[in-house]
Amino acid sequence: MRRLTLLTLLLLAGSGHALGLQEALAAAFERPDVVTTAADLNSARNDLGRTEQDPLALRMDHLEARQQVELLQAQLRQSVHAEQAQIAGAYTAVVEAREGLAVARQGVELSETALEVANIRFRNGSATELDVEEARLALDEARQGALTAADGLAVATRNLTGLLGREVDPEGLQEVPDAFIVEPPSLNSVLASVSEHPTLVQAGHGVE
């Protein structure tokens, strides 16, 4: 866990380079739940080691120590997966909000051009005041849409910043790599992963 912590700090240090999803996911190992569970797991492993070296330890002592390690391993996997899912969702939200703002700004530019054209046509007598007013209203709507998109990007960025524990430049985020866009898992894969859930691991211990 110590090596993972150092690796994460190195990956996330500095803001002079573009941040990719792979780097962002590494921050999951610094989240409080993961750090706490990893520490508990290390403690449980130490307890198991001492139990295995204790000639007076009973079979039940060995069993309980081993089960505690297995349970915490499952809980650690679950915590990491949950944090990475949160980070991935927040990262994707920033990328999508950034793209939405870019589209909204393009809409403002097009509406500004449309209003200029309407004014020119009005001066030439080929457009009415109503045409100009409609173009002006369209521009107002486009500008409001851009403001809303900017607010959405700010909210998404703050959310990701909180999860990563560092400032995030939304313009510096890389696109989500194709490798992270996968087909839904098969039913067998889902069932296999469910069997590793801490609740089922603990239930299995109850019948040993």
PDB file of C-alpha atoms in Angstrom:
ATOM      1  CA  MET A   1       0.000   0.000   0.000  1.00  0.00           C
ATOM      2  CA  ARG A   2       2.926   2.306   0.764  1.00  0.00           C
ATOM      3  CA  ARG A   3       4.297   1.795  -2.743  1.00  0.00           C
ATOM      4  CA  LEU A   4       0.850   2.429  -4.214  1.00  0.00           C
ATOM      5  CA  THR A   5       0.609   5.676  -2.255  1.00  0.00           C
ATOM      6  CA  LEU A   6       3.969   6.871  -3.543  1.00  0.00           C
ATOM      7  CA  LEU A   7       3.075   5.891  -7.097  1.00  0.00           C
ATOM      8  CA  THR A   8      -0.195   7.782  -6.886  1.00  0.00           C
ATOM      9  CA  LEU A   9       1.515  10.908  -5.597  1.00  0.00           C
ATOM     10  CA  LEU A  10       4.017  10.759  -8.423  1.00  0.00           C
ATOM     11  CA  LEU A  11       1.301  10.264 -11.002  1.00  0.00           C
ATOM     12  CA  LEU A  12      -0.778  13.142  -9.733  1.00  0.00           C
ATOM     13  CA  ALA A  13       2.018  15.558  -8.899  1.00  0.00           C
ATOM     14  CA  GLY A  14       2.077  18.747 -10.885  1.00  0.00           C
ATOM     15  CA  SER A  15      -0.485  20.140 -13.284  1.00  0.00           C
ATOM     16  CA  GLY A  16       1.778  20.913 -16.202  1.00  0.00           C
ATOM     17  CA  HIS A  17       0.662  17.945 -18.248  1.00  0.00           C
ATOM     18  CA  ALA A  18      -2.622  16.614 -19.521  1.00  0.00           C
ATOM     19  CA  LEU A  19      -4.454  14.350 -17.122  1.00  0.00           C
ATOM     20  CA  GLY A  20      -5.603  10.994 -18.478  1.00  0.00           C
ATOM     21  CA  LEU A  21      -8.218   8.639 -17.124  1.00  0.00           C
ATOM     22  CA  GLN A  22      -5.615   6.026 -16.197  1.00  0.00           C
ATOM     23  CA  GLU A  23      -3.817   8.529 -13.969  1.00  0.00           C
ATOM     24  CA  ALA A  24      -7.087   9.754 -12.486  1.00  0.00           C
ATOM     25  CA  LEU A  25      -8.092   6.220 -11.510  1.00  0.00           C
ATOM     26  CA  ALA A  26      -4.861   5.853  -9.538  1.00  0.00           C
ATOM     27  CA  ALA A  27      -6.268   8.380  -7.067  1.00  0.00           C
ATOM     28  CA  ALA A  28      -8.685   5.680  -5.880  1.00  0.00           C
ATOM     29  CA  PHE A  29      -5.869   4.281  -3.731  1.00  0.00           C
ATOM     30  CA  GLU A  30      -5.733   7.583  -1.832  1.00  0.00           C
ATOM     31  CA  ARG A  31      -9.434   7.713  -0.981  1.00  0.00           C
ATOM     32  CA  PRO A  32     -10.165   7.414   2.777  1.00  0.00           C
ATOM     33  CA  ASP A  33     -12.159   4.169   2.598  1.00  0.00           C
ATOM     34  CA  VAL A  34      -9.453   2.455   0.553  1.00  0.00           C
ATOM     35  CA  VAL A  35      -6.617   3.686   2.779  1.00  0.00           C
ATOM     36  CA  THR A  36      -8.442   2.559   5.925  1.00  0.00           C
ATOM     37  CA  THR A  37      -9.326  -0.861   4.526  1.00  0.00           C
ATOM     38  CA  ALA A  38      -5.777  -1.397   3.260  1.00  0.00           C
ATOM     39  CA  ALA A  39      -4.418  -0.588   6.712  1.00  0.00           C
ATOM     40  CA  ASP A  40      -6.870  -3.037   8.295  1.00  0.00           C
ATOM     41  CA  LEU A  41      -5.804  -5.692   5.800  1.00  0.00           C
ATOM     42  CA  ASN A  42      -2.120  -5.203   6.625  1.00  0.00           C
ATOM     43  CA  SER A  43      -2.949  -5.526  10.311  1.00  0.00           C
ATOM     44  CA  ALA A  44      -4.977  -8.690   9.670  1.00  0.00           C
ATOM     45  CA  ARG A  45      -2.117 -10.207   7.675  1.00  0.00           C
ATOM     46  CA  ASN A  46       0.257  -9.497  10.549  1.00  0.00           C
ATOM     47  CA  ASP A  47      -2.182 -11.160  12.944  1.00  0.00           C
ATOM     48  CA  LEU A  48      -2.398 -14.187  10.663  1.00  0.00           C
ATOM     49  CA  GLY A  49       1.384 -14.415  10.520  1.00  0.00           C
ATOM     50  CA  ARG A  50       1.653 -14.322  14.286  1.00  0.00           C
ATOM     51  CA  THR A  51      -1.091 -16.926  14.625  1.00  0.00           C
ATOM     52  CA  GLU A  52       0.671 -19.262  12.200  1.00  0.00           C
ATOM     53  CA  GLN A  53       3.880 -18.947  14.243  1.00  0.00           C
ATOM     54  CA  ASP A  54       2.117 -19.531  17.550  1.00  0.00           C
ATOM     55  CA  PRO A  55       2.399 -23.208  18.556  1.00  0.00           C
ATOM     56  CA  LEU A  56      -0.403 -22.737  21.087  1.00  0.00           C
ATOM     57  CA  ALA A  57      -2.873 -21.320  18.574  1.00  0.00           C
ATOM     58  CA  LEU A  58      -6.003 -23.407  18.078  1.00  0.00           C
ATOM     59  CA  ARG A  59      -7.458 -24.454  14.730  1.00  0.00           C
ATOM     60  CA  MET A  60     -10.266 -21.934  15.268  1.00  0.00           C
ATOM     61  CA  ASP A  61      -7.694 -19.172  15.784  1.00  0.00           C
ATOM     62  CA  HIS A  62      -6.093 -20.038  12.436  1.00  0.00           C
ATOM     63  CA  LEU A  63      -9.483 -20.168  10.736  1.00  0.00           C
ATOM     64  CA  GLU A  64     -10.662 -16.820  12.106  1.00  0.00           C
ATOM     65  CA  ALA A  65      -7.381 -15.096  11.223  1.00  0.00           C
ATOM     66  CA  ARG A  66      -7.452 -16.447   7.668  1.00  0.00           C
ATOM     67  CA  GLN A  67     -11.113 -15.539   7.190  1.00  0.00           C
ATOM     68  CA  GLN A  68     -10.463 -12.001   8.404  1.00  0.00           C
ATOM     69  CA  VAL A  69      -7.728 -11.587   5.789  1.00  0.00           C
ATOM     70  CA  GLU A  70      -9.977 -12.965   3.044  1.00  0.00           C
ATOM     71  CA  LEU A  71     -12.844 -10.683   4.081  1.00  0.00           C
ATOM     72  CA  LEU A  72     -10.658  -7.578   4.120  1.00  0.00           C
ATOM     73  CA  GLN A  73      -9.183  -8.510   0.745  1.00  0.00           C
ATOM     74  CA  ALA A  74     -12.704  -8.629  -0.664  1.00  0.00           C
ATOM     75  CA  GLN A  75     -13.593  -5.348   1.027  1.00  0.00           C
ATOM     76  CA  LEU A  76     -10.470  -3.690  -0.364  1.00  0.00           C
ATOM     77  CA  ARG A  77     -11.285  -4.841  -3.900  1.00  0.00           C
ATOM     78  CA  GLN A  78     -14.827  -3.569  -3.472  1.00  0.00           C
ATOM     79  CA  SER A  79     -13.643  -0.206  -2.136  1.00  0.00           C
ATOM     80  CA  VAL A  80     -11.164   0.297  -4.955  1.00  0.00           C
ATOM     81  CA  HIS A  81     -13.750  -0.624  -7.588  1.00  0.00           C
ATOM     82  CA  ALA A  82     -16.333   1.701  -6.042  1.00  0.00           C
ATOM     83  CA  GLU A  83     -13.916   4.639  -5.882  1.00  0.00           C
ATOM     84  CA  GLN A  84     -12.680   4.043  -9.417  1.00  0.00           C
ATOM     85  CA  ALA A  85     -16.260   3.920 -10.675  1.00  0.00           C
ATOM     86  CA  GLN A  86     -16.910   7.283  -9.004  1.00  0.00           C
ATOM     87  CA  ILE A  87     -13.762   8.799 -10.470  1.00  0.00           C
ATOM     88  CA  ALA A  88     -14.490   7.426 -13.945  1.00  0.00           C
ATOM     89  CA  GLY A  89     -18.007   8.848 -13.821  1.00  0.00           C
ATOM     90  CA  ALA A  90     -16.775  12.251 -12.652  1.00  0.00           C
ATOM     91  CA  TYR A  91     -13.999  12.293 -15.261  1.00  0.00           C
ATOM     92  CA  THR A  92     -16.420  11.442 -18.049  1.00  0.00           C
ATOM     93  CA  ALA A  93     -18.834  14.110 -16.810  1.00  0.00           C
ATOM     94  CA  VAL A  94     -16.130  16.774 -17.122  1.00  0.00           C
ATOM     95  CA  VAL A  95     -15.196  15.653 -20.635  1.00  0.00           C
ATOM     96  CA  GLU A  96     -18.847  15.650 -21.715  1.00  0.00           C
ATOM     97  CA  ALA A  97     -19.516  19.031 -20.070  1.00  0.00           C
ATOM     98  CA  ARG A  98     -16.450  20.477 -21.788  1.00  0.00           C
ATOM     99  CA  GLU A  99     -17.695  19.242 -25.158  1.00  0.00           C
ATOM    100  CA  GLY A 100     -21.164  20.602 -24.409  1.00  0.00           C
ATOM    101  CA  LEU A 101     -19.712  24.035 -23.631  1.00  0.00           C
ATOM    102  CA  ALA A 102     -17.744  24.009 -26.880  1.00  0.00           C
ATOM    103  CA  VAL A 103     -20.932  23.252 -28.823  1.00  0.00           C
ATOM    104  CA  ALA A 104     -22.804  25.977 -26.928  1.00  0.00           C
ATOM    105  CA  ARG A 105     -20.111  28.530 -27.753  1.00  0.00           C
ATOM    106  CA  GLN A 106     -20.284  27.583 -31.404  1.00  0.00           C
ATOM    107  CA  GLY A 107     -24.021  28.162 -31.191  1.00  0.00           C
ATOM    108  CA  VAL A 108     -23.392  31.670 -29.848  1.00  0.00           C
ATOM    109  CA  GLU A 109     -21.022  32.420 -32.724  1.00  0.00           C
ATOM    110  CA  LEU A 110     -23.558  31.203 -35.274  1.00  0.00           C
ATOM    111  CA  SER A 111     -26.329  33.244 -33.637  1.00  0.00           C
ATOM    112  CA  GLU A 112     -24.149  36.351 -33.630  1.00  0.00           C
ATOM    113  CA  THR A 113     -23.508  35.871 -37.335  1.00  0.00           C
ATOM    114  CA  ALA A 114     -27.210  35.313 -37.955  1.00  0.00           C
ATOM    115  CA  LEU A 115     -28.054  38.587 -36.169  1.00  0.00           C
ATOM    116  CA  GLU A 116     -25.479  40.497 -38.216  1.00  0.00           C
ATOM    117  CA  VAL A 117     -26.955  39.065 -41.405  1.00  0.00           C
ATOM    118  CA  ALA A 118     -30.463  39.956 -40.268  1.00  0.00           C
ATOM    119  CA  ASN A 119     -29.391  43.559 -39.567  1.00  0.00           C
ATOM    120  CA  ILE A 120     -27.744  43.832 -42.986  1.00  0.00           C
ATOM    121  CA  ARG A 121     -30.823  42.443 -44.701  1.00  0.00           C
ATOM    122  CA  PHE A 122     -33.032  44.802 -42.697  1.00  0.00           C
ATOM    123  CA  ARG A 123     -30.974  47.794 -43.802  1.00  0.00           C
ATOM    124  CA  ASN A 124     -31.224  46.564 -47.379  1.00  0.00           C
ATOM    125  CA  GLY A 125     -34.976  46.208 -47.054  1.00  0.00           C
ATOM    126  CA  SER A 126     -34.981  42.441 -47.509  1.00  0.00           C
ATOM    127  CA  ALA A 127     -35.833  41.637 -43.866  1.00  0.00           C
ATOM    128  CA  THR A 128     -38.342  42.919 -41.361  1.00  0.00           C
ATOM    129  CA  GLU A 129     -37.947  44.120 -37.789  1.00  0.00           C
ATOM    130  CA  LEU A 130     -39.500  40.838 -36.742  1.00  0.00           C
ATOM    131  CA  ASP A 131     -36.690  38.951 -38.474  1.00  0.00           C
ATOM    132  CA  VAL A 132     -34.119  41.014 -36.598  1.00  0.00           C
ATOM    133  CA  GLU A 133     -35.934  40.527 -33.293  1.00  0.00           C
ATOM    134  CA  GLU A 134     -36.130  36.773 -33.801  1.00  0.00           C
ATOM    135  CA  ALA A 135     -32.400  36.663 -34.518  1.00  0.00           C
ATOM    136  CA  ARG A 136     -31.741  38.702 -31.373  1.00  0.00           C
ATOM    137  CA  LEU A 137     -33.866  36.370 -29.270  1.00  0.00           C
ATOM    138  CA  ALA A 138     -32.059  33.364 -30.719  1.00  0.00           C
ATOM    139  CA  LEU A 139     -28.748  34.946 -29.727  1.00  0.00           C
ATOM    140  CA  ASP A 140     -29.998  35.581 -26.190  1.00  0.00           C
ATOM    141  CA  GLU A 141     -31.043  31.939 -25.900  1.00  0.00           C
ATOM    142  CA  ALA A 142     -27.682  30.760 -27.232  1.00  0.00           C
ATOM    143  CA  ARG A 143     -25.810  32.930 -24.748  1.00  0.00           C
ATOM    144  CA  GLN A 144     -27.961  31.647 -21.894  1.00  0.00           C
ATOM    145  CA  GLY A 145     -27.280  28.104 -23.055  1.00  0.00           C
ATOM    146  CA  ALA A 146     -23.547  28.816 -23.016  1.00  0.00           C
ATOM    147  CA  LEU A 147     -23.770  30.200 -19.475  1.00  0.00           C
ATOM    148  CA  THR A 148     -25.668  27.112 -18.336  1.00  0.00           C
ATOM    149  CA  ALA A 149     -23.089  24.860 -19.999  1.00  0.00           C
ATOM    150  CA  ALA A 150     -20.256  26.782 -18.311  1.00  0.00           C
ATOM    151  CA  ASP A 151     -21.940  26.352 -14.923  1.00  0.00           C
ATOM    152  CA  GLY A 152     -22.335  22.636 -15.593  1.00  0.00           C
ATOM    153  CA  LEU A 153     -18.656  22.325 -16.448  1.00  0.00           C
ATOM    154  CA  ALA A 154     -17.695  24.163 -13.267  1.00  0.00           C
ATOM    155  CA  VAL A 155     -19.811  21.819 -11.142  1.00  0.00           C
ATOM    156  CA  ALA A 156     -18.408  18.712 -12.850  1.00  0.00           C
ATOM    157  CA  THR A 157     -14.854  20.011 -12.429  1.00  0.00           C
ATOM    158  CA  ARG A 158     -15.356  20.685  -8.707  1.00  0.00           C
ATOM    159  CA  ASN A 159     -16.691  17.157  -8.261  1.00  0.00           C
ATOM    160  CA  LEU A 160     -13.667  15.604  -9.968  1.00  0.00           C
ATOM    161  CA  THR A 161     -11.312  17.908  -8.053  1.00  0.00           C
ATOM    162  CA  GLY A 162     -12.793  16.687  -4.781  1.00  0.00           C
ATOM    163  CA  LEU A 163     -12.333  13.045  -5.735  1.00  0.00           C
ATOM    164  CA  LEU A 164      -8.747  13.462  -6.938  1.00  0.00           C
ATOM    165  CA  GLY A 165      -7.640  15.802  -4.174  1.00  0.00           C
ATOM    166  CA  ARG A 166      -5.987  18.179  -6.637  1.00  0.00           C
ATOM    167  CA  GLU A 167      -6.893  21.031  -8.922  1.00  0.00           C
ATOM    168  CA  VAL A 168      -8.165  19.954 -12.332  1.00  0.00           C
ATOM    169  CA  ASP A 169      -7.956  21.910 -15.570  1.00  0.00           C
ATOM    170  CA  PRO A 170     -10.940  20.721 -17.645  1.00  0.00           C
ATOM    171  CA  GLU A 171      -9.155  21.750 -20.830  1.00  0.00           C
ATOM    172  CA  GLY A 172      -6.239  19.516 -19.893  1.00  0.00           C
ATOM    173  CA  LEU A 173      -8.247  16.295 -19.588  1.00  0.00           C
ATOM    174  CA  GLN A 174      -7.540  13.741 -22.270  1.00  0.00           C
ATOM    175  CA  GLU A 175     -10.355  12.006 -24.091  1.00  0.00           C
ATOM    176  CA  VAL A 176     -11.444   8.660 -22.682  1.00  0.00           C
ATOM    177  CA  PRO A 177      -9.300   5.989 -24.424  1.00  0.00           C
ATOM    178  CA  ASP A 178     -11.050   3.389 -26.555  1.00  0.00           C
ATOM    179  CA  ALA A 179      -9.578   0.717 -24.275  1.00  0.00           C
ATOM    180  CA  PHE A 180     -11.975   1.865 -21.541  1.00  0.00           C
ATOM    181  CA  ILE A 181     -15.007   1.589 -23.810  1.00  0.00           C
ATOM    182  CA  VAL A 182     -15.919  -2.083 -23.606  1.00  0.00           C
ATOM    183  CA  GLU A 183     -18.893  -4.289 -24.246  1.00  0.00           C
ATOM    184  CA  PRO A 184     -21.106  -5.209 -21.270  1.00  0.00           C
ATOM    185  CA  PRO A 185     -19.699  -8.257 -19.431  1.00  0.00           C
ATOM    186  CA  SER A 186     -21.201 -11.674 -19.901  1.00  0.00           C
ATOM    187  CA  LEU A 187     -23.566 -13.140 -17.335  1.00  0.00           C
ATOM    188  CA  ASN A 188     -20.917 -15.644 -16.253  1.00  0.00           C
ATOM    189  CA  SER A 189     -18.439 -12.820 -15.613  1.00  0.00           C
ATOM    190  CA  VAL A 190     -20.996 -10.927 -13.587  1.00  0.00           C
ATOM    191  CA  LEU A 191     -21.820 -13.990 -11.502  1.00  0.00           C
ATOM    192  CA  ALA A 192     -18.121 -14.693 -10.928  1.00  0.00           C
ATOM    193  CA  SER A 193     -17.489 -11.148  -9.720  1.00  0.00           C
ATOM    194  CA  VAL A 194     -20.553 -11.232  -7.479  1.00  0.00           C
ATOM    195  CA  SER A 195     -19.117 -14.244  -5.680  1.00  0.00           C
ATOM    196  CA  GLU A 196     -16.194 -12.048  -4.585  1.00  0.00           C
ATOM    197  CA  HIS A 197     -18.461  -9.462  -2.939  1.00  0.00           C
ATOM    198  CA  PRO A 198     -17.612  -9.059   0.783  1.00  0.00           C
ATOM    199  CA  THR A 199     -21.125 -10.055   1.828  1.00  0.00           C
ATOM    200  CA  LEU A 200     -20.903 -13.397   0.015  1.00  0.00           C
ATOM    201  CA  VAL A 201     -17.339 -13.970   1.184  1.00  0.00           C
ATOM    202  CA  GLN A 202     -18.505 -13.485   4.766  1.00  0.00           C
ATOM    203  CA  ALA A 203     -21.474 -15.761   4.166  1.00  0.00           C
ATOM    204  CA  GLY A 204     -19.139 -18.442   2.853  1.00  0.00           C
ATOM    205  CA  HIS A 205     -17.072 -18.209   6.019  1.00  0.00           C
ATOM    206  CA  GLY A 206     -20.157 -19.014   8.026  1.00  0.00           C
ATOM    207  CA  VAL A 207     -20.375 -22.498   6.537  1.00  0.00           C
ATOM    208  CA  GLU A 208     -16.712 -23.418   6.913  1.00  0.00           C
TER     209      GLU A 208
END
